[in-house]
Tab-separated table of C-alpha atoms in Angstrom:
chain	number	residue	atom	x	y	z
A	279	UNK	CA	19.318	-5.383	-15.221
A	280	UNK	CA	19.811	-7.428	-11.705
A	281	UNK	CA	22.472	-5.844	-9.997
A	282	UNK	CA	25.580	-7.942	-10.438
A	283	UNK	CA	26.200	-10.301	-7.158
A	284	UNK	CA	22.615	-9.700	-5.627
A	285	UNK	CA	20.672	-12.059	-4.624
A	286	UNK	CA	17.433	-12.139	-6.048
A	287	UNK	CA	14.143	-10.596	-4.346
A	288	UNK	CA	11.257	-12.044	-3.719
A	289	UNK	CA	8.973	-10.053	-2.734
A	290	UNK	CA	8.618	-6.287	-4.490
A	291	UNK	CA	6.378	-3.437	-3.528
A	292	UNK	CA	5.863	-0.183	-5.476
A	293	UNK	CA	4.440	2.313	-3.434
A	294	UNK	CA	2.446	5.479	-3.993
A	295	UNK	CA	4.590	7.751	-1.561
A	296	UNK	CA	7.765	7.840	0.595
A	297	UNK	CA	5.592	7.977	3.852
A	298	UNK	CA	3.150	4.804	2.999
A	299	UNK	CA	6.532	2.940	1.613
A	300	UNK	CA	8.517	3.046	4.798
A	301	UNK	CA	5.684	2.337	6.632
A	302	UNK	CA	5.289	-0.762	4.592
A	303	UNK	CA	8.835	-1.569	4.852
A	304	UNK	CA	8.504	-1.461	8.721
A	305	UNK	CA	5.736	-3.957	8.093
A	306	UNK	CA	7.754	-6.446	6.373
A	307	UNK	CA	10.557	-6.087	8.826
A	308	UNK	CA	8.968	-7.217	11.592
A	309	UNK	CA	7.523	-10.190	9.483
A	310	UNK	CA	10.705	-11.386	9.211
A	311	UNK	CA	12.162	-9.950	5.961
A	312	UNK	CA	15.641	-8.383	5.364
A	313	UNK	CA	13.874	-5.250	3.392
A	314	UNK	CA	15.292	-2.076	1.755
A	315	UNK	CA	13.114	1.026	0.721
A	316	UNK	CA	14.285	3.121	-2.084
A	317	UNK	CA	12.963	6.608	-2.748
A	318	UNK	CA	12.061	6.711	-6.470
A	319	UNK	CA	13.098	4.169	-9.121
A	320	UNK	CA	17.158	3.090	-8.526
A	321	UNK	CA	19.331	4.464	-11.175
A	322	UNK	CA	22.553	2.044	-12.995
A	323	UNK	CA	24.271	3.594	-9.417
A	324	UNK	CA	22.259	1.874	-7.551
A	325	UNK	CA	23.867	0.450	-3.946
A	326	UNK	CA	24.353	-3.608	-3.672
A	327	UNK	CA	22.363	-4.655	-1.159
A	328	UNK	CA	20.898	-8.508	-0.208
A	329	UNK	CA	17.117	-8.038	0.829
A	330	UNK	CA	13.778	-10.514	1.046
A	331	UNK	CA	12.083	-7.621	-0.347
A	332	UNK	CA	12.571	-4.252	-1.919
A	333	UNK	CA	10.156	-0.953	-1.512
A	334	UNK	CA	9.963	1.814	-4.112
A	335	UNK	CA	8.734	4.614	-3.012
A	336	UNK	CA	6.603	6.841	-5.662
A	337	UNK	CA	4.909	10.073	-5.528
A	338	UNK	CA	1.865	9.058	-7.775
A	339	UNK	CA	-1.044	9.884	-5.248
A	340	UNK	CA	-2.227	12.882	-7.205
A	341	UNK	CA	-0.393	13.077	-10.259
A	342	UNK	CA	-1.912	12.561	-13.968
A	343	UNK	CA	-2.956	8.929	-14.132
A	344	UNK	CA	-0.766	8.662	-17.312
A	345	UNK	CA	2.044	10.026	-15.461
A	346	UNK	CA	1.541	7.455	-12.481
A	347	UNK	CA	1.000	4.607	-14.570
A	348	UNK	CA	4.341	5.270	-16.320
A	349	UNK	CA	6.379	5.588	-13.151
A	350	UNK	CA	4.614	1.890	-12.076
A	351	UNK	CA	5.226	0.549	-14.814
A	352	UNK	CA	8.914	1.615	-14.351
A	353	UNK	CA	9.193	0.325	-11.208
A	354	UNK	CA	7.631	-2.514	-11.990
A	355	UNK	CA	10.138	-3.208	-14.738
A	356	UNK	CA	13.020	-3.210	-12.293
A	357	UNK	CA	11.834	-4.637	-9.807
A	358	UNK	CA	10.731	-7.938	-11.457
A	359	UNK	CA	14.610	-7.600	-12.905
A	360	UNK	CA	15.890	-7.961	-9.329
A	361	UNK	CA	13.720	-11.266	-9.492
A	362	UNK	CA	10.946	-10.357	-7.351
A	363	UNK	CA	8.309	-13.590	-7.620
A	364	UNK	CA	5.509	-11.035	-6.663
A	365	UNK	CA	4.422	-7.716	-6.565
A	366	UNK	CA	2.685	-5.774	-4.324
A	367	UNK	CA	1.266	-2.025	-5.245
A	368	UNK	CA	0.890	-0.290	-1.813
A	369	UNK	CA	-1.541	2.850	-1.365
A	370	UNK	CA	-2.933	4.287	1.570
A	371	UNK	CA	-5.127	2.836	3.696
A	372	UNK	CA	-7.790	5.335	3.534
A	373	UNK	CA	-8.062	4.706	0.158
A	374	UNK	CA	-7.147	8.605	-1.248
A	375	UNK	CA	-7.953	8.600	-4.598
A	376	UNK	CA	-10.197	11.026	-6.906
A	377	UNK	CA	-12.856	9.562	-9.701
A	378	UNK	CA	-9.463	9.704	-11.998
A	379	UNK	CA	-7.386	7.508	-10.080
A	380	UNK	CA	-4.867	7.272	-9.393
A	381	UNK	CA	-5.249	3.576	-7.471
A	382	UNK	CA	-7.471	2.365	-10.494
A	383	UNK	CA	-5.393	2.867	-12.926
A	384	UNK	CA	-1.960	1.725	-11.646
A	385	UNK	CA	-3.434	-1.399	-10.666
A	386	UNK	CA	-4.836	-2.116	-14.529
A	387	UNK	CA	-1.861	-1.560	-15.849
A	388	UNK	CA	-0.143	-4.007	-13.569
A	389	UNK	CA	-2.728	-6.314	-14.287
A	390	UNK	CA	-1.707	-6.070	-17.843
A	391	UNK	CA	1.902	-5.925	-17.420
A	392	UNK	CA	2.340	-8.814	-15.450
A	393	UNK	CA	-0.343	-10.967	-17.636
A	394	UNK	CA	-2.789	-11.462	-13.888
A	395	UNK	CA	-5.992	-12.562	-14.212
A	396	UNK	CA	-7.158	-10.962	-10.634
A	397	UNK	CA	-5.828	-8.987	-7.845
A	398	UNK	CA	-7.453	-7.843	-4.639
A	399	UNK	CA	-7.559	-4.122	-3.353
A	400	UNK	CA	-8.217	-3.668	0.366
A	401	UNK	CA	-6.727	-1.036	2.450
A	402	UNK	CA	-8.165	-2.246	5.541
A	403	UNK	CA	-5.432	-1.546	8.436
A	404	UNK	CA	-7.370	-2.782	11.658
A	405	UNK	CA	-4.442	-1.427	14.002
A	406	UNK	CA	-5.154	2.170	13.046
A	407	UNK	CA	-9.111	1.832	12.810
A	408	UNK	CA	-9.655	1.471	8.635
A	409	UNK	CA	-11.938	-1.467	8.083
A	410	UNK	CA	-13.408	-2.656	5.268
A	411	UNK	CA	-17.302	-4.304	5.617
A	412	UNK	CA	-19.448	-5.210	2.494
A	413	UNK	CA	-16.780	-3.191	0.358
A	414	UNK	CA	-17.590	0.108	2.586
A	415	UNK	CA	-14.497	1.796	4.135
A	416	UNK	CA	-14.977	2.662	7.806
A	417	UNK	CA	-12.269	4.976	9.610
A	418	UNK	CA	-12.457	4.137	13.216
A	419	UNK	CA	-16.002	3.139	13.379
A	420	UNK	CA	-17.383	5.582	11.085
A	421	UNK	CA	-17.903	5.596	7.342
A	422	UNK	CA	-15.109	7.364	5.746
A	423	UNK	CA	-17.471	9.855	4.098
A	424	UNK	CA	-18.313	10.588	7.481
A	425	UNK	CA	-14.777	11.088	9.048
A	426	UNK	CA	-11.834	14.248	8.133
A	427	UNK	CA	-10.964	12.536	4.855
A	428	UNK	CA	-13.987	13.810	3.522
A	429	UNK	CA	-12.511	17.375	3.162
A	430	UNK	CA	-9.303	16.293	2.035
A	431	UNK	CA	-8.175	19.298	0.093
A	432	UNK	CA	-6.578	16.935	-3.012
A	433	UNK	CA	-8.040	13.407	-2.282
A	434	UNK	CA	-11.834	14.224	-0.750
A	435	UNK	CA	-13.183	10.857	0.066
A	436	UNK	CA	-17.214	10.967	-0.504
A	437	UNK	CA	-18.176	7.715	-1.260
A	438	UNK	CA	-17.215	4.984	1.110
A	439	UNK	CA	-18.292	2.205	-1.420
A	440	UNK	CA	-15.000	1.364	-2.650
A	441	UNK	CA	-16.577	-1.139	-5.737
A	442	UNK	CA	-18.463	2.230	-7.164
A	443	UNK	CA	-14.969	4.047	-6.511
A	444	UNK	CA	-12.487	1.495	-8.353
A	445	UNK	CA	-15.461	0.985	-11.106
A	446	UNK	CA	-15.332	5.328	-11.585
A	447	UNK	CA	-11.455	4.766	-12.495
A	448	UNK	CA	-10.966	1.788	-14.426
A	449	UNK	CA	-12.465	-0.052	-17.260
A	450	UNK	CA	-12.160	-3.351	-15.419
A	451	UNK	CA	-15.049	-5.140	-13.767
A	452	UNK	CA	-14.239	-4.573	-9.878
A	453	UNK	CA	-16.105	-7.118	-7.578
A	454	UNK	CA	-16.650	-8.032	-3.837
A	455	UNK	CA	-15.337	-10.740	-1.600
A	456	UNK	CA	-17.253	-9.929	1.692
A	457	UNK	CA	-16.555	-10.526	5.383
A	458	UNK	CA	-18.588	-14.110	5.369
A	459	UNK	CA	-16.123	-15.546	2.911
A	460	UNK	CA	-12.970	-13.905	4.528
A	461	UNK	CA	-14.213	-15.124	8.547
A	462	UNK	CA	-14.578	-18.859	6.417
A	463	UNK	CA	-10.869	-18.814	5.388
A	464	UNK	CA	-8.107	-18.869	2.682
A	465	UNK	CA	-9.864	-21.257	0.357
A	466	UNK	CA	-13.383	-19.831	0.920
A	467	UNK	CA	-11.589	-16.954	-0.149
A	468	UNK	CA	-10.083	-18.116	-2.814
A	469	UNK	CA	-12.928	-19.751	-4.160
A	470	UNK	CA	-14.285	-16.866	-4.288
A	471	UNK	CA	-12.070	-14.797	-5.964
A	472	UNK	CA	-11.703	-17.395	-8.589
A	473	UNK	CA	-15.189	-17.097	-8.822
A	474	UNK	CA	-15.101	-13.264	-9.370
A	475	UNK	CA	-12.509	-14.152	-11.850
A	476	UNK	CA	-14.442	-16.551	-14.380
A	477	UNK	CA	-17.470	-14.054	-14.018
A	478	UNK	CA	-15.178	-11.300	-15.951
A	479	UNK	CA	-13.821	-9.699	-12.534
A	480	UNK	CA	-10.455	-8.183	-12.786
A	481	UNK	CA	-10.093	-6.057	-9.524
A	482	UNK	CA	-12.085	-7.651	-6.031
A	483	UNK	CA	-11.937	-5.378	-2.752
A	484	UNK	CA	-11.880	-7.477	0.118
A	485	UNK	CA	-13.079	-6.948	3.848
A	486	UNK	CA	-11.218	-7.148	6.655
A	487	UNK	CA	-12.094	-5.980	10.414
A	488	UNK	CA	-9.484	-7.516	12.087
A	489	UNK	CA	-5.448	-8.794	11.930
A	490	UNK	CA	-6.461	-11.967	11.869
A	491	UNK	CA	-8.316	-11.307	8.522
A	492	UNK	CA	-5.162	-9.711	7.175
A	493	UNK	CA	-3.660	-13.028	7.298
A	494	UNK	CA	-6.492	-14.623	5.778
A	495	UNK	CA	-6.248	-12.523	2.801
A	496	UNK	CA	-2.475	-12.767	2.510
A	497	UNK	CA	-2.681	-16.971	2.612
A	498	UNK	CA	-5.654	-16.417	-0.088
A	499	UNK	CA	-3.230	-14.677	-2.516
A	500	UNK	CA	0.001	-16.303	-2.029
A	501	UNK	CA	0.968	-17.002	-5.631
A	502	UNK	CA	-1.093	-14.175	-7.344
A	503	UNK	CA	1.098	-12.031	-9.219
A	504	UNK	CA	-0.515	-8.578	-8.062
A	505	UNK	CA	-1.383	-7.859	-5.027
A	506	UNK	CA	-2.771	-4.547	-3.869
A	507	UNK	CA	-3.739	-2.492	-0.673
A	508	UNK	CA	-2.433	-0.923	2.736
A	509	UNK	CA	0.197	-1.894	4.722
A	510	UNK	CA	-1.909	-4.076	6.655
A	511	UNK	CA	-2.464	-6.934	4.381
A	512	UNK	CA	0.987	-6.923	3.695
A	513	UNK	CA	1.363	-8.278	7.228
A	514	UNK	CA	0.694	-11.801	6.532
A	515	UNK	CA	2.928	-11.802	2.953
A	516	UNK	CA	6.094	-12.813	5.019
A	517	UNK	CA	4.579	-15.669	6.659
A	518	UNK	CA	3.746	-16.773	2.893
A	519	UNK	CA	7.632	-16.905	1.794
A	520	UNK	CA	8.588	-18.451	5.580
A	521	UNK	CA	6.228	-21.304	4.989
A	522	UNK	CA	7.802	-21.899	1.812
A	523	UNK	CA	11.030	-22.210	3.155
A	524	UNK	CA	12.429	-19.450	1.413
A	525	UNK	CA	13.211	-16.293	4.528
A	526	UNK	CA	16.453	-17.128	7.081
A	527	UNK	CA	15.748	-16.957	10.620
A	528	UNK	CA	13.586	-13.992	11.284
A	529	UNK	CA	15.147	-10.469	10.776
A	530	UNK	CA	14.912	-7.677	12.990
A	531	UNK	CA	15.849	-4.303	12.400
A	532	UNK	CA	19.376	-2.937	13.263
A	533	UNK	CA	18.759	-1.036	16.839
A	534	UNK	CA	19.061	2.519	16.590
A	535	UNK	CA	20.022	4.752	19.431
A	536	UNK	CA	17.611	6.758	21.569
A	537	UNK	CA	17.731	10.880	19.993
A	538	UNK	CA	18.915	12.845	21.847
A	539	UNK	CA	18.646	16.760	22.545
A	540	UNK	CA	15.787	19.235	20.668
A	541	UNK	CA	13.773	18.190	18.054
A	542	UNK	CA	11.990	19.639	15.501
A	543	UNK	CA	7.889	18.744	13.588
A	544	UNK	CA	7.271	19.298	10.224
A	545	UNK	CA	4.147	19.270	8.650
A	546	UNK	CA	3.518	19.658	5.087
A	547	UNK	CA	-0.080	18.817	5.553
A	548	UNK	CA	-3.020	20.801	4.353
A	549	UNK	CA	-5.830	18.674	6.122
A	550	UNK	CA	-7.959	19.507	8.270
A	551	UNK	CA	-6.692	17.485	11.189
A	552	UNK	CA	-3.209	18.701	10.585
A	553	UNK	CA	-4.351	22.459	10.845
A	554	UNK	CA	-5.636	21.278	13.691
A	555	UNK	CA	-2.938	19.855	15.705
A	556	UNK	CA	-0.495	22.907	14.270
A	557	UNK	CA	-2.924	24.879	15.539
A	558	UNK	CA	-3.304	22.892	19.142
A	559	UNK	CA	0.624	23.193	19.307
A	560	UNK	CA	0.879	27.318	18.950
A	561	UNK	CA	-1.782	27.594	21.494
A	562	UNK	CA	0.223	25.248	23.885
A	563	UNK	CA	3.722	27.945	23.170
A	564	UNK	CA	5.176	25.949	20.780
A	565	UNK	CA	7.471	27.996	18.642
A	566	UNK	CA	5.757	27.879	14.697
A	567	UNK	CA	7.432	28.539	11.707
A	568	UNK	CA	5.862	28.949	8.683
A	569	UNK	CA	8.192	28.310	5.689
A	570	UNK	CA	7.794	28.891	1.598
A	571	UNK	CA	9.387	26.102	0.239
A	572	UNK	CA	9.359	27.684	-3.092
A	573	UNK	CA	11.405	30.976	-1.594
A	574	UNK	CA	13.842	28.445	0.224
A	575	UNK	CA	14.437	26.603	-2.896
């Protein structure tokens, strides 16, 4: 049920944890919409609030698919009750998913849910080095398989051929809409997606190896229903709404002031390159702390 006196969204995003979805919602800030982030699904008690765009944020990276899929699906559900016109499923950009899902998955049953005939999946985020050429992930030059993400201790990433990855976790058809028909432009790319479409595609991964192809994607897509990927193509999705008319002059975030006094890092990493840096930090005389969650609970 819309929350009585709201205005209604336009834009909603369900995202796969709190990290990715406040990321994203920085993203759509400084596009220019009035965004609020949510952590988990909001309850009857949920706070008013007037927003371009709302973010839920998940934790369905590594649970069972079924489990993930239901918690979508919930989201989903609410968020299209607040109005929103589109939604997009965030996830991160390097793609962490097992041969189960859970990226697959989620995105097939919002397929279904919202009746879509095609949605993209790209996690290309140029900015921080993920590109995506011929459908192959590439983390700062380097095929992913090739970079720390391969010894991810939940979410190893193996095969940087991300059309043999979605096609291991979903029934769907998955196809490819490569760099040539991105560089050409939106209706290349849209031509081509519709083409994936009528040849029984349900999923396409798109490259991108640069902003400017972000924005590409994001014109190509502008009244799909489902939309999936990184924060990065979500960088061109305000623009869409502005050019319709339908944002206020361009919103900034409320300034914050400057912290002050000691701080404190916490990492609740396993990787390899967080080891690392904790491991950098003690040997510099950094004070470290390990903690049991489970004993402080």
């Amino acid at each position: 049920m819309m929350i009585e006196g709201d205005m209604k969204i336009l834009l909603g995003c369900i995202a796969d944890d709190f990290t990715g979805a406040t990321d994203l919602a920085n993203t759509l800030v400084a596009g220019g919409m009035r965004t609020i982030q949510f952590a988990g699904i909001p309850g009857g008690n949920a706070p008013s609030f007037d927003a371009d765009a709302a973010v839920i944020a998940l934790k369905i990276r590594t649970c069972p698919p079924a489990e993930a899929i239901q918690q979508a699906l919930s989201a989903l559900k609410w968020l299209k009750a607040q109005g929103a016109e589109q939604i997009f499923f965030k996830y991160c950009s390097t793609f962490d998913s097992t041969d189960k899902g859970n990226i697959g998955p989620v995105a097939e049953a919002l397929l279904a849910a919202l009746d879509a005939k095609i949605a993209i999946a790209c996690p290309a985020f140029p900015a921080t080095g993920r590109t995506v050429y011929q459908g192959y992930l590439f983390v700062n030059g380097r095929l992913i398989s090739q970079s720390p993400m391969r010894d991810h201790p939940l979410t190893p990433m193996r095969d940087p051929d991300l059309v043999e990855v979605l096609a291991r976790q979903t029934s769907l058809p998955a196809g490819l809409a490569p760099y040539s028909e991105v560089e050409a432009g939106a209706k290349a790319l849209r031509a081509r997606l519709d083409e994936l479409y009528k040849t029984g595609h349900r999923l396409a991964i798109v490259d991108a190896l640069n902003d400017a192809h972000l924005r590409t994607i994001a014109k190509a897509v502008s009244d799909m229903p489902l939309v999936t990927g990184g924060s990065g193509v979500a960088t061109g999705l305000p623009d869409n709404f502005a050019t319709k008319g339908l944002l206020p002059e361009k919103a900034g975030a409320a300034g914050l002031p400057p912290a002050t006094g000691f701080a404190v890092v916490l990492s609740g990493s396993c990787s390899k390159a967080t080891r690392a840096q904790v491991k950098n930090a003690k040997e510099r005389g950094w004070p470290v702390f390990e903690l049991d969650p489970l004993a402080l609970a």
